[in-house]
Amino acid sequence: MAFPLPPAMRLALDLSRDAAAAGEVPVGAVVTRDGAVIATSANMMRGSNDPTAHAEIVAIRRAAEATGSSRLDGLDLWVTLEPCAMCAGAIALSRIARLYFAADDPKGGAVVNGPRLFTQPTCHHRPEVYTGIGEAEAATQLRDFFAGRR
């Protein structure tokens, strides 16, 4: 029996789909507080000519602006792909409470793959991490996007 996706992950997957339609790698991110959406973004690297404009980074920046604080204590981040090292670092520095992500990224991920940033002794904040929520849809979006470019 399939369970419905949490609304925040559904929104992240919709943002991811829109990113792909715009020619961006399909990744979407949503920051919530107690289920209410605080900020959203999709990958914007190509459109903004900014290599740091990953969905997570932009959503974290927008959440910090919306809350008036660089410390996002108690907020949750929902993202369609395992965060890279840059994004995992930003998650730790912003003090995001919980990270939910859909698909693992064996090549570029830094949470359950690669450097596993949150397990390092130099990482001063470790969010709760939940994986695999919406994984099949996120993986299909990514696979389809990259198949169209080969």
Coordinates of C-alpha atoms in Angstrom, one line a residue:
M1 CA 0.0 0.0 0.0
A2 CA 1.4 3.3 -1.0
F3 CA 1.2 6.2 1.4
P4 CA 0.5 9.8 0.2
L5 CA 3.5 12.0 0.2
P6 CA 3.7 14.7 2.8
P7 CA 2.6 18.0 1.3
A8 CA 6.1 19.6 1.6
M9 CA 7.7 16.8 -0.4
R10 CA 4.9 16.9 -3.0
L11 CA 5.7 20.6 -3.4
A12 CA 9.4 19.9 -3.6
L13 CA 8.8 17.3 -6.4
D14 CA 6.6 19.8 -8.3
L15 CA 9.4 22.5 -8.0
S16 CA 11.9 19.9 -9.2
R17 CA 9.7 19.1 -12.2
D18 CA 9.5 22.8 -13.0
A19 CA 13.2 23.1 -12.8
A20 CA 13.7 20.4 -15.3
A21 CA 11.3 22.1 -17.7
A22 CA 13.5 25.2 -17.4
G23 CA 16.6 23.2 -18.2
E24 CA 17.9 23.0 -14.6
V25 CA 18.9 19.8 -12.9
P26 CA 15.6 18.7 -11.3
V27 CA 15.9 19.4 -7.6
G28 CA 13.4 21.2 -5.5
A29 CA 13.5 22.3 -1.8
V30 CA 11.0 23.4 0.7
V31 CA 11.6 24.8 4.2
T32 CA 8.7 24.4 6.7
R33 CA 7.9 25.2 10.3
D34 CA 5.3 22.9 11.9
G35 CA 4.1 22.0 8.4
A36 CA 3.7 25.6 7.2
V37 CA 5.8 26.5 4.2
I38 CA 8.4 29.2 5.0
A39 CA 10.4 29.2 1.8
T40 CA 10.8 27.2 -1.5
S41 CA 13.2 27.0 -4.4
A42 CA 14.4 24.8 -7.2
N43 CA 17.8 24.6 -8.7
M44 CA 18.7 27.9 -10.3
M45 CA 22.4 27.5 -11.3
R46 CA 22.0 27.8 -15.0
G47 CA 19.4 30.5 -15.1
S48 CA 21.3 32.7 -12.5
N49 CA 24.9 31.8 -13.6
D50 CA 25.5 31.0 -10.0
P51 CA 27.1 27.7 -9.2
T52 CA 26.0 28.0 -5.5
A53 CA 22.3 28.4 -6.5
H54 CA 21.4 24.9 -5.5
A55 CA 17.7 24.5 -4.4
E56 CA 18.7 23.9 -0.8
I57 CA 21.0 27.0 -0.6
V58 CA 18.4 29.3 -2.2
A59 CA 15.6 27.9 0.1
I60 CA 17.8 28.3 3.2
R61 CA 18.6 31.9 2.1
R62 CA 14.9 32.7 1.6
A63 CA 14.0 31.1 4.9
A64 CA 16.6 33.1 6.8
E65 CA 15.2 36.3 5.1
A66 CA 11.6 35.3 6.0
T67 CA 12.4 34.5 9.6
G68 CA 14.9 37.4 10.1
S69 CA 17.5 35.0 11.4
S70 CA 20.4 33.0 10.2
R71 CA 19.6 30.3 12.7
L72 CA 16.7 28.2 11.4
D73 CA 16.2 26.2 14.7
G74 CA 13.1 24.1 14.6
L75 CA 12.7 24.3 10.8
D76 CA 12.6 21.4 8.4
L77 CA 14.1 21.1 5.0
W78 CA 12.5 18.9 2.3
V79 CA 14.6 18.2 -0.8
T80 CA 14.2 15.8 -3.7
L81 CA 17.9 14.8 -3.8
E82 CA 20.5 14.0 -1.1
P83 CA 22.4 17.2 -0.4
C84 CA 25.9 17.7 -1.7
A85 CA 28.8 18.8 0.6
M86 CA 28.1 22.5 0.1
C87 CA 24.4 22.1 0.9
A88 CA 25.0 19.8 3.9
G89 CA 27.4 22.4 5.3
A90 CA 24.7 25.1 4.9
I91 CA 22.1 22.9 6.6
A92 CA 24.4 22.4 9.5
L93 CA 25.4 26.0 9.8
S94 CA 21.8 27.2 9.6
R95 CA 20.8 24.7 12.3
I96 CA 17.9 23.1 10.3
A97 CA 16.3 20.6 12.7
R98 CA 15.2 17.9 10.3
L99 CA 16.2 17.0 6.8
Y100 CA 13.9 14.9 4.6
F101 CA 15.2 13.9 1.2
A102 CA 13.8 11.7 -1.6
A103 CA 16.6 10.1 -3.6
D104 CA 20.1 9.1 -2.6
D105 CA 23.0 10.6 -4.6
P106 CA 25.8 8.1 -4.7
K107 CA 28.0 10.4 -6.8
G108 CA 27.5 13.7 -5.2
G109 CA 25.7 13.2 -2.0
A110 CA 27.3 14.1 1.3
V111 CA 24.7 12.9 3.9
V112 CA 24.4 9.1 3.5
N113 CA 27.1 8.9 0.8
G114 CA 30.5 10.4 0.2
P115 CA 31.8 12.3 3.2
R116 CA 28.7 11.8 5.4
L117 CA 29.2 15.3 6.7
F118 CA 26.9 15.1 9.7
T119 CA 28.9 12.2 11.1
Q120 CA 32.2 14.2 11.1
P121 CA 33.5 15.4 14.5
T122 CA 33.9 18.9 13.0
C123 CA 30.2 19.2 12.3
H124 CA 28.7 21.1 15.2
H125 CA 25.0 20.6 14.3
R126 CA 23.4 17.4 13.1
P127 CA 19.9 17.5 11.9
E128 CA 17.6 14.5 12.1
V129 CA 17.7 12.8 8.7
Y130 CA 14.9 11.0 7.0
T131 CA 15.5 9.4 3.5
G132 CA 13.5 7.8 0.7
I133 CA 10.4 10.0 0.9
G134 CA 9.2 10.2 -2.7
E135 CA 12.4 8.5 -3.9
A136 CA 10.9 6.7 -6.9
E137 CA 9.4 9.9 -8.4
A138 CA 12.6 12.0 -7.7
A139 CA 14.8 9.3 -9.2
T140 CA 12.6 9.1 -12.3
Q141 CA 12.7 12.9 -12.8
L142 CA 16.5 12.8 -12.6
R143 CA 16.9 9.8 -14.9
D144 CA 14.6 11.3 -17.5
F145 CA 16.3 14.6 -17.3
F146 CA 19.8 13.2 -17.9
A147 CA 18.6 10.7 -20.5
G148 CA 17.3 13.6 -22.5
R149 CA 20.8 15.1 -22.5
R150 CA 22.8 12.1 -23.6

